Amino acid sequence: MGNCCGQGVIEEKRRRLKQVSDRVQLKPWKGAKNLGELDDVVKALEDLHVFFRQRGDKDHAELATIQRLCDAVTTELAALLTSDLLKSNNSAKVKDITRIAENLDRTKTMPASTFVQDRLRSLQGLLATECVQEVTQTVSSMKTPKQVPQAAERLVSQLKQAQMASEDPAVCMKLLAQATKFADSVIGYLPALVMDPEAVHTVERAATSLDGLCGPMAKKVGKSWKPLQPEVHLARQRHSDELRND
């Protein structure tokens, strides 16, 4: 293609490219609550790439700079994916990161989304292993009724963290197996638990959360989850009724 615009427009686009380059070096998105800055950079790179590419073979240096910046942004996107982010269950931010990577694919020679998705899968695998180990430890270490309230709250916290890794059916099955083992143990301890009103209330609250986590997880893998909260509530209610009748 021939020259499609005046020299003034070309110089303005080069200044804009320099501004984008400076912004990438500053990394203003680090620590930010949203990724608007990265979104803007990716959009600017796409616009600049379209402009300089339309000028044919005249702007090799600018096109090379754009690709270098795309590589840098890809690295930044991957670095934003951390174990702590997955544990926080901030699925909205994870989706934003993968969406921006997909948008960057329109400009980058080598797809950014592939690199970012590989990073995400790697982190999910590590998180899954860690979560299964932690859940297993929580369940196996609960050996007396007195340990149940704290173990129940810890298990709920661990399963919440595992949500970003529990998309894997194999992981879901392992987590459900441990949760079922835990629920069976709790039911066995109910005669002792109901003797402590504070403890049984804590367990019932945790059981409600556990049901809310395990029900959907079981559905994902075609299994069913027997709610624990009704069992705890019924045992507590029966004990209260017995006390009133004495």
PDB file of C-alpha atoms in Angstrom:
ATOM      1  CA  MET A   1       0.000   0.000   0.000  1.00  0.00           C
ATOM      2  CA  GLY A   2       1.095   3.538  -0.567  1.00  0.00           C
ATOM      3  CA  ASN A   3       1.405   6.307   1.982  1.00  0.00           C
ATOM      4  CA  CYS A   4      -2.121   6.652   3.352  1.00  0.00           C
ATOM      5  CA  CYS A   5      -1.574   9.780   5.438  1.00  0.00           C
ATOM      6  CA  GLY A   6       0.539  12.859   6.014  1.00  0.00           C
ATOM      7  CA  GLN A   7       3.842  13.054   7.856  1.00  0.00           C
ATOM      8  CA  GLY A   8       2.199  14.821  10.774  1.00  0.00           C
ATOM      9  CA  VAL A   9      -0.126  11.891  11.405  1.00  0.00           C
ATOM     10  CA  ILE A  10       2.785   9.448  11.159  1.00  0.00           C
ATOM     11  CA  GLU A  11       4.808  11.419  13.721  1.00  0.00           C
ATOM     12  CA  GLU A  12       1.801  11.566  16.042  1.00  0.00           C
ATOM     13  CA  LYS A  13       1.448   7.774  15.861  1.00  0.00           C
ATOM     14  CA  ARG A  14       5.151   7.380  16.634  1.00  0.00           C
ATOM     15  CA  ARG A  15       4.775   9.650  19.662  1.00  0.00           C
ATOM     16  CA  ARG A  16       1.806   7.581  20.761  1.00  0.00           C
ATOM     17  CA  LEU A  17       3.879   4.416  20.424  1.00  0.00           C
ATOM     18  CA  LYS A  18       6.578   5.994  22.625  1.00  0.00           C
ATOM     19  CA  GLN A  19       3.925   6.842  25.228  1.00  0.00           C
ATOM     20  CA  VAL A  20       2.640   3.282  25.232  1.00  0.00           C
ATOM     21  CA  SER A  21       6.196   1.974  25.571  1.00  0.00           C
ATOM     22  CA  ASP A  22       6.801   4.244  28.569  1.00  0.00           C
ATOM     23  CA  ARG A  23       3.545   3.048  30.128  1.00  0.00           C
ATOM     24  CA  VAL A  24       4.526  -0.587  29.756  1.00  0.00           C
ATOM     25  CA  GLN A  25       7.824   0.161  31.499  1.00  0.00           C
ATOM     26  CA  LEU A  26       6.050   1.904  34.384  1.00  0.00           C
ATOM     27  CA  LYS A  27       3.590  -0.993  34.904  1.00  0.00           C
ATOM     28  CA  PRO A  28       0.839   1.128  36.506  1.00  0.00           C
ATOM     29  CA  TRP A  29      -1.461  -1.904  36.737  1.00  0.00           C
ATOM     30  CA  LYS A  30       0.631  -3.490  39.505  1.00  0.00           C
ATOM     31  CA  GLY A  31      -1.379  -3.377  42.701  1.00  0.00           C
ATOM     32  CA  ALA A  32      -4.392  -1.853  40.927  1.00  0.00           C
ATOM     33  CA  LYS A  33      -7.867  -3.131  41.744  1.00  0.00           C
ATOM     34  CA  ASN A  34      -8.799  -3.398  38.078  1.00  0.00           C
ATOM     35  CA  LEU A  35      -6.914  -3.947  34.835  1.00  0.00           C
ATOM     36  CA  GLY A  36      -8.158  -0.892  32.968  1.00  0.00           C
ATOM     37  CA  GLU A  37      -4.582   0.306  32.344  1.00  0.00           C
ATOM     38  CA  LEU A  38      -3.655  -2.987  30.685  1.00  0.00           C
ATOM     39  CA  ASP A  39      -6.848  -2.926  28.666  1.00  0.00           C
ATOM     40  CA  ASP A  40      -5.958   0.544  27.362  1.00  0.00           C
ATOM     41  CA  VAL A  41      -2.407  -0.506  26.464  1.00  0.00           C
ATOM     42  CA  VAL A  42      -3.624  -3.562  24.530  1.00  0.00           C
ATOM     43  CA  LYS A  43      -6.181  -1.476  22.616  1.00  0.00           C
ATOM     44  CA  ALA A  44      -3.549   1.147  21.801  1.00  0.00           C
ATOM     45  CA  LEU A  45      -1.118  -1.498  20.553  1.00  0.00           C
ATOM     46  CA  GLU A  46      -3.797  -2.962  18.301  1.00  0.00           C
ATOM     47  CA  ASP A  47      -4.636   0.453  16.808  1.00  0.00           C
ATOM     48  CA  LEU A  48      -0.969   1.257  16.246  1.00  0.00           C
ATOM     49  CA  HIS A  49      -0.307  -2.149  14.728  1.00  0.00           C
ATOM     50  CA  VAL A  50      -3.141  -1.679  12.231  1.00  0.00           C
ATOM     51  CA  PHE A  51      -1.874   1.789  11.315  1.00  0.00           C
ATOM     52  CA  PHE A  52       1.772   0.876  10.727  1.00  0.00           C
ATOM     53  CA  ARG A  53       0.940  -2.410   9.004  1.00  0.00           C
ATOM     54  CA  GLN A  54      -1.241  -0.565   6.505  1.00  0.00           C
ATOM     55  CA  ARG A  55       1.797   1.456   5.455  1.00  0.00           C
ATOM     56  CA  GLY A  56       3.416  -1.646   4.009  1.00  0.00           C
ATOM     57  CA  ASP A  57       7.173  -2.113   4.435  1.00  0.00           C
ATOM     58  CA  LYS A  58       7.916   1.412   5.612  1.00  0.00           C
ATOM     59  CA  ASP A  59       7.762   0.943   9.368  1.00  0.00           C
ATOM     60  CA  HIS A  60       9.749  -2.163  10.297  1.00  0.00           C
ATOM     61  CA  ALA A  61      11.135  -0.570  13.451  1.00  0.00           C
ATOM     62  CA  GLU A  62       7.701   0.477  14.715  1.00  0.00           C
ATOM     63  CA  LEU A  63       6.176  -2.944  14.024  1.00  0.00           C
ATOM     64  CA  ALA A  64       9.111  -4.624  15.792  1.00  0.00           C
ATOM     65  CA  THR A  65       8.602  -2.315  18.788  1.00  0.00           C
ATOM     66  CA  ILE A  66       4.921  -3.223  18.910  1.00  0.00           C
ATOM     67  CA  GLN A  67       5.767  -6.932  18.979  1.00  0.00           C
ATOM     68  CA  ARG A  68       8.330  -6.350  21.724  1.00  0.00           C
ATOM     69  CA  LEU A  69       5.709  -4.513  23.780  1.00  0.00           C
ATOM     70  CA  CYS A  70       3.221  -7.312  23.139  1.00  0.00           C
ATOM     71  CA  ASP A  71       5.753  -9.770  24.543  1.00  0.00           C
ATOM     72  CA  ALA A  72       6.225  -7.583  27.614  1.00  0.00           C
ATOM     73  CA  VAL A  73       2.471  -7.289  28.178  1.00  0.00           C
ATOM     74  CA  THR A  74       2.077 -11.047  27.810  1.00  0.00           C
ATOM     75  CA  THR A  75       4.687 -11.544  30.521  1.00  0.00           C
ATOM     76  CA  GLU A  76       2.853  -9.062  32.733  1.00  0.00           C
ATOM     77  CA  LEU A  77      -0.476 -10.855  32.236  1.00  0.00           C
ATOM     78  CA  ALA A  78       1.062 -14.192  33.155  1.00  0.00           C
ATOM     79  CA  ALA A  79       2.741 -12.660  36.220  1.00  0.00           C
ATOM     80  CA  LEU A  80      -0.627 -11.375  37.439  1.00  0.00           C
ATOM     81  CA  LEU A  81      -1.790 -14.985  37.701  1.00  0.00           C
ATOM     82  CA  THR A  82      -0.593 -16.137  41.119  1.00  0.00           C
ATOM     83  CA  SER A  83      -1.475 -18.832  43.624  1.00  0.00           C
ATOM     84  CA  ASP A  84      -2.745 -16.146  45.984  1.00  0.00           C
ATOM     85  CA  LEU A  85      -5.104 -14.845  43.279  1.00  0.00           C
ATOM     86  CA  LEU A  86      -6.540 -18.300  42.690  1.00  0.00           C
ATOM     87  CA  LYS A  87      -6.851 -18.930  46.425  1.00  0.00           C
ATOM     88  CA  SER A  88      -8.758 -15.660  46.808  1.00  0.00           C
ATOM     89  CA  ASN A  89     -11.322 -17.132  44.394  1.00  0.00           C
ATOM     90  CA  ASN A  90     -11.298 -13.875  42.420  1.00  0.00           C
ATOM     91  CA  SER A  91     -12.626 -15.476  39.254  1.00  0.00           C
ATOM     92  CA  ALA A  92     -13.571 -12.067  37.807  1.00  0.00           C
ATOM     93  CA  LYS A  93      -9.933 -10.927  37.754  1.00  0.00           C
ATOM     94  CA  VAL A  94      -8.779 -14.242  36.283  1.00  0.00           C
ATOM     95  CA  LYS A  95     -11.358 -13.844  33.519  1.00  0.00           C
ATOM     96  CA  ASP A  96     -10.173 -10.275  32.895  1.00  0.00           C
ATOM     97  CA  ILE A  97      -6.579 -11.460  32.527  1.00  0.00           C
ATOM     98  CA  THR A  98      -7.492 -14.205  30.049  1.00  0.00           C
ATOM     99  CA  ARG A  99      -9.807 -11.837  28.141  1.00  0.00           C
ATOM    100  CA  ILE A 100      -7.065  -9.226  27.753  1.00  0.00           C
ATOM    101  CA  ALA A 101      -4.673 -11.950  26.557  1.00  0.00           C
ATOM    102  CA  GLU A 102      -7.209 -13.018  23.939  1.00  0.00           C
ATOM    103  CA  ASN A 103      -7.562  -9.400  22.792  1.00  0.00           C
ATOM    104  CA  LEU A 104      -3.773  -9.151  22.547  1.00  0.00           C
ATOM    105  CA  ASP A 105      -3.781 -12.128  20.159  1.00  0.00           C
ATOM    106  CA  ARG A 106      -5.130  -9.770  17.479  1.00  0.00           C
ATOM    107  CA  THR A 107      -1.824  -7.915  17.562  1.00  0.00           C
ATOM    108  CA  LYS A 108       0.803 -10.369  18.790  1.00  0.00           C
ATOM    109  CA  THR A 109       2.491 -12.700  16.300  1.00  0.00           C
ATOM    110  CA  MET A 110       2.639 -15.562  18.821  1.00  0.00           C
ATOM    111  CA  PRO A 111      -0.682 -15.901  20.708  1.00  0.00           C
ATOM    112  CA  ALA A 112      -0.588 -14.376  24.178  1.00  0.00           C
ATOM    113  CA  SER A 113      -3.609 -16.380  25.278  1.00  0.00           C
ATOM    114  CA  THR A 114      -1.772 -19.691  24.854  1.00  0.00           C
ATOM    115  CA  PHE A 115       1.036 -18.530  27.137  1.00  0.00           C
ATOM    116  CA  VAL A 116      -1.393 -17.181  29.740  1.00  0.00           C
ATOM    117  CA  GLN A 117      -3.638 -20.258  29.646  1.00  0.00           C
ATOM    118  CA  ASP A 118      -0.591 -22.512  30.114  1.00  0.00           C
ATOM    119  CA  ARG A 119       0.374 -20.466  33.157  1.00  0.00           C
ATOM    120  CA  LEU A 120      -3.182 -20.705  34.521  1.00  0.00           C
ATOM    121  CA  ARG A 121      -3.347 -24.479  34.050  1.00  0.00           C
ATOM    122  CA  SER A 122       0.032 -24.901  35.745  1.00  0.00           C
ATOM    123  CA  LEU A 123      -1.085 -22.867  38.763  1.00  0.00           C
ATOM    124  CA  GLN A 124      -4.392 -24.707  38.958  1.00  0.00           C
ATOM    125  CA  GLY A 125      -2.550 -28.020  38.994  1.00  0.00           C
ATOM    126  CA  LEU A 126      -0.256 -26.889  41.811  1.00  0.00           C
ATOM    127  CA  LEU A 127      -3.185 -25.438  43.741  1.00  0.00           C
ATOM    128  CA  ALA A 128      -5.188 -28.624  43.289  1.00  0.00           C
ATOM    129  CA  THR A 129      -2.378 -30.748  44.718  1.00  0.00           C
ATOM    130  CA  GLU A 130      -1.939 -28.371  47.641  1.00  0.00           C
ATOM    131  CA  CYS A 131      -5.666 -28.175  48.381  1.00  0.00           C
ATOM    132  CA  VAL A 132      -6.169 -31.937  48.315  1.00  0.00           C
ATOM    133  CA  GLN A 133      -3.238 -32.360  50.697  1.00  0.00           C
ATOM    134  CA  GLU A 134      -4.545 -29.704  53.084  1.00  0.00           C
ATOM    135  CA  VAL A 135      -8.104 -31.060  53.060  1.00  0.00           C
ATOM    136  CA  THR A 136      -6.859 -34.596  53.628  1.00  0.00           C
ATOM    137  CA  GLN A 137      -4.745 -33.409  56.559  1.00  0.00           C
ATOM    138  CA  THR A 138      -7.699 -31.570  58.102  1.00  0.00           C
ATOM    139  CA  VAL A 139      -9.976 -34.598  57.855  1.00  0.00           C
ATOM    140  CA  SER A 140      -7.427 -37.146  59.065  1.00  0.00           C
ATOM    141  CA  SER A 141      -6.353 -35.017  62.039  1.00  0.00           C
ATOM    142  CA  MET A 142      -9.911 -34.749  63.431  1.00  0.00           C
ATOM    143  CA  LYS A 143     -10.012 -37.513  66.023  1.00  0.00           C
ATOM    144  CA  THR A 144     -12.191 -36.187  68.867  1.00  0.00           C
ATOM    145  CA  PRO A 145     -15.494 -34.255  69.139  1.00  0.00           C
ATOM    146  CA  LYS A 146     -13.646 -31.252  70.586  1.00  0.00           C
ATOM    147  CA  GLN A 147     -11.657 -30.911  67.353  1.00  0.00           C
ATOM    148  CA  VAL A 148     -14.742 -30.840  65.125  1.00  0.00           C
ATOM    149  CA  PRO A 149     -15.712 -27.106  65.275  1.00  0.00           C
ATOM    150  CA  GLN A 150     -12.245 -25.836  64.350  1.00  0.00           C
ATOM    151  CA  ALA A 151     -11.762 -28.572  61.759  1.00  0.00           C
ATOM    152  CA  ALA A 152     -15.136 -27.764  60.194  1.00  0.00           C
ATOM    153  CA  GLU A 153     -14.296 -24.070  59.806  1.00  0.00           C
ATOM    154  CA  ARG A 154     -10.854 -24.893  58.430  1.00  0.00           C
ATOM    155  CA  LEU A 155     -12.299 -27.354  55.927  1.00  0.00           C
ATOM    156  CA  VAL A 156     -14.795 -24.777  54.644  1.00  0.00           C
ATOM    157  CA  SER A 157     -11.966 -22.249  54.189  1.00  0.00           C
ATOM    158  CA  GLN A 158      -9.844 -24.796  52.324  1.00  0.00           C
ATOM    159  CA  LEU A 159     -12.674 -25.830  50.019  1.00  0.00           C
ATOM    160  CA  LYS A 160     -13.386 -22.191  49.188  1.00  0.00           C
ATOM    161  CA  GLN A 161      -9.751 -21.788  48.162  1.00  0.00           C
ATOM    162  CA  ALA A 162     -10.002 -24.977  46.121  1.00  0.00           C
ATOM    163  CA  GLN A 163     -12.852 -23.662  43.970  1.00  0.00           C
ATOM    164  CA  MET A 164     -10.462 -22.309  41.320  1.00  0.00           C
ATOM    165  CA  ALA A 165      -8.835 -25.757  41.080  1.00  0.00           C
ATOM    166  CA  SER A 166     -11.924 -27.910  41.471  1.00  0.00           C
ATOM    167  CA  GLU A 167     -12.949 -27.595  37.800  1.00  0.00           C
ATOM    168  CA  ASP A 168     -10.812 -30.680  37.236  1.00  0.00           C
ATOM    169  CA  PRO A 169     -13.128 -33.716  37.719  1.00  0.00           C
ATOM    170  CA  ALA A 170     -10.347 -35.757  39.311  1.00  0.00           C
ATOM    171  CA  VAL A 171      -9.724 -33.003  41.859  1.00  0.00           C
ATOM    172  CA  CYS A 172     -13.453 -32.691  42.545  1.00  0.00           C
ATOM    173  CA  MET A 173     -13.684 -36.404  43.232  1.00  0.00           C
ATOM    174  CA  LYS A 174     -10.779 -36.322  45.697  1.00  0.00           C
ATOM    175  CA  LEU A 175     -12.167 -33.287  47.530  1.00  0.00           C
ATOM    176  CA  LEU A 176     -15.641 -34.813  47.680  1.00  0.00           C
ATOM    177  CA  ALA A 177     -14.257 -38.073  49.042  1.00  0.00           C
ATOM    178  CA  GLN A 178     -12.568 -36.223  51.886  1.00  0.00           C
ATOM    179  CA  ALA A 179     -15.626 -34.036  52.545  1.00  0.00           C
ATOM    180  CA  THR A 180     -17.824 -37.128  52.694  1.00  0.00           C
ATOM    181  CA  LYS A 181     -15.435 -38.764  55.127  1.00  0.00           C
ATOM    182  CA  PHE A 182     -15.537 -35.618  57.227  1.00  0.00           C
ATOM    183  CA  ALA A 183     -19.350 -35.477  57.184  1.00  0.00           C
ATOM    184  CA  ASP A 184     -19.599 -39.120  58.229  1.00  0.00           C
ATOM    185  CA  SER A 185     -17.257 -38.445  61.146  1.00  0.00           C
ATOM    186  CA  VAL A 186     -19.262 -35.396  62.218  1.00  0.00           C
ATOM    187  CA  ILE A 187     -22.481 -37.440  62.245  1.00  0.00           C
ATOM    188  CA  GLY A 188     -20.744 -39.998  64.449  1.00  0.00           C
ATOM    189  CA  TYR A 189     -19.686 -37.273  66.865  1.00  0.00           C
ATOM    190  CA  LEU A 190     -23.113 -35.592  67.072  1.00  0.00           C
ATOM    191  CA  PRO A 191     -24.184 -37.251  70.364  1.00  0.00           C
ATOM    192  CA  ALA A 192     -21.162 -35.627  72.028  1.00  0.00           C
ATOM    193  CA  LEU A 193     -21.317 -32.371  70.070  1.00  0.00           C
ATOM    194  CA  VAL A 194     -24.888 -31.557  71.075  1.00  0.00           C
ATOM    195  CA  MET A 195     -23.764 -31.419  74.709  1.00  0.00           C
ATOM    196  CA  ASP A 196     -21.864 -28.201  73.884  1.00  0.00           C
ATOM    197  CA  PRO A 197     -24.299 -25.583  72.473  1.00  0.00           C
ATOM    198  CA  GLU A 198     -21.578 -23.250  71.200  1.00  0.00           C
ATOM    199  CA  ALA A 199     -19.693 -26.063  69.492  1.00  0.00           C
ATOM    200  CA  VAL A 200     -22.744 -27.534  67.777  1.00  0.00           C
ATOM    201  CA  HIS A 201     -23.838 -24.081  66.558  1.00  0.00           C
ATOM    202  CA  THR A 202     -20.374 -23.570  65.054  1.00  0.00           C
ATOM    203  CA  VAL A 203     -20.551 -26.944  63.360  1.00  0.00           C
ATOM    204  CA  GLU A 204     -24.031 -26.261  61.994  1.00  0.00           C
ATOM    205  CA  ARG A 205     -22.918 -22.958  60.469  1.00  0.00           C
ATOM    206  CA  ALA A 206     -19.915 -24.673  58.900  1.00  0.00           C
ATOM    207  CA  ALA A 207     -22.141 -27.512  57.669  1.00  0.00           C
ATOM    208  CA  THR A 208     -24.340 -24.986  55.849  1.00  0.00           C
ATOM    209  CA  SER A 209     -21.262 -23.616  54.079  1.00  0.00           C
ATOM    210  CA  LEU A 210     -19.980 -27.116  53.393  1.00  0.00           C
ATOM    211  CA  ASP A 211     -23.279 -28.093  51.763  1.00  0.00           C
ATOM    212  CA  GLY A 212     -23.138 -24.955  49.606  1.00  0.00           C
ATOM    213  CA  LEU A 213     -19.666 -25.867  48.385  1.00  0.00           C
ATOM    214  CA  CYS A 214     -19.989 -29.624  47.979  1.00  0.00           C
ATOM    215  CA  GLY A 215     -23.429 -29.686  46.364  1.00  0.00           C
ATOM    216  CA  PRO A 216     -22.356 -27.845  43.181  1.00  0.00           C
ATOM    217  CA  MET A 217     -19.010 -29.663  43.161  1.00  0.00           C
ATOM    218  CA  ALA A 218     -20.771 -33.032  43.230  1.00  0.00           C
ATOM    219  CA  LYS A 219     -23.107 -31.953  40.447  1.00  0.00           C
ATOM    220  CA  LYS A 220     -20.126 -31.145  38.212  1.00  0.00           C
ATOM    221  CA  VAL A 221     -18.982 -34.755  38.323  1.00  0.00           C
ATOM    222  CA  GLY A 222     -22.422 -36.359  38.200  1.00  0.00           C
ATOM    223  CA  LYS A 223     -22.492 -37.244  41.878  1.00  0.00           C
ATOM    224  CA  SER A 224     -24.810 -36.285  44.717  1.00  0.00           C
ATOM    225  CA  TRP A 225     -24.032 -34.703  48.075  1.00  0.00           C
ATOM    226  CA  LYS A 226     -26.060 -35.593  51.148  1.00  0.00           C
ATOM    227  CA  PRO A 227     -26.511 -32.298  53.041  1.00  0.00           C
ATOM    228  CA  LEU A 228     -24.871 -32.294  56.454  1.00  0.00           C
ATOM    229  CA  GLN A 229     -26.614 -29.262  57.968  1.00  0.00           C
ATOM    230  CA  PRO A 230     -30.042 -30.965  58.356  1.00  0.00           C
ATOM    231  CA  GLU A 231     -28.371 -33.821  60.222  1.00  0.00           C
ATOM    232  CA  VAL A 232     -26.655 -31.437  62.637  1.00  0.00           C
ATOM    233  CA  HIS A 233     -29.786 -29.339  63.064  1.00  0.00           C
ATOM    234  CA  LEU A 234     -31.957 -32.377  63.764  1.00  0.00           C
ATOM    235  CA  ALA A 235     -29.528 -33.712  66.383  1.00  0.00           C
ATOM    236  CA  ARG A 236     -29.361 -30.302  68.063  1.00  0.00           C
ATOM    237  CA  GLN A 237     -33.153 -29.962  68.031  1.00  0.00           C
ATOM    238  CA  ARG A 238     -33.670 -33.435  69.505  1.00  0.00           C
ATOM    239  CA  HIS A 239     -31.233 -32.672  72.307  1.00  0.00           C
ATOM    240  CA  SER A 240     -33.061 -29.414  73.073  1.00  0.00           C
ATOM    241  CA  ASP A 241     -36.360 -31.233  73.149  1.00  0.00           C
ATOM    242  CA  GLU A 242     -34.937 -33.848  75.546  1.00  0.00           C
ATOM    243  CA  LEU A 243     -33.714 -31.135  77.884  1.00  0.00           C
ATOM    244  CA  ARG A 244     -37.118 -29.469  77.911  1.00  0.00           C
ATOM    245  CA  ASN A 245     -38.871 -32.766  78.648  1.00  0.00           C
ATOM    246  CA  ASP A 246     -36.614 -33.678  81.576  1.00  0.00           C
TER     247      ASP A 246
END
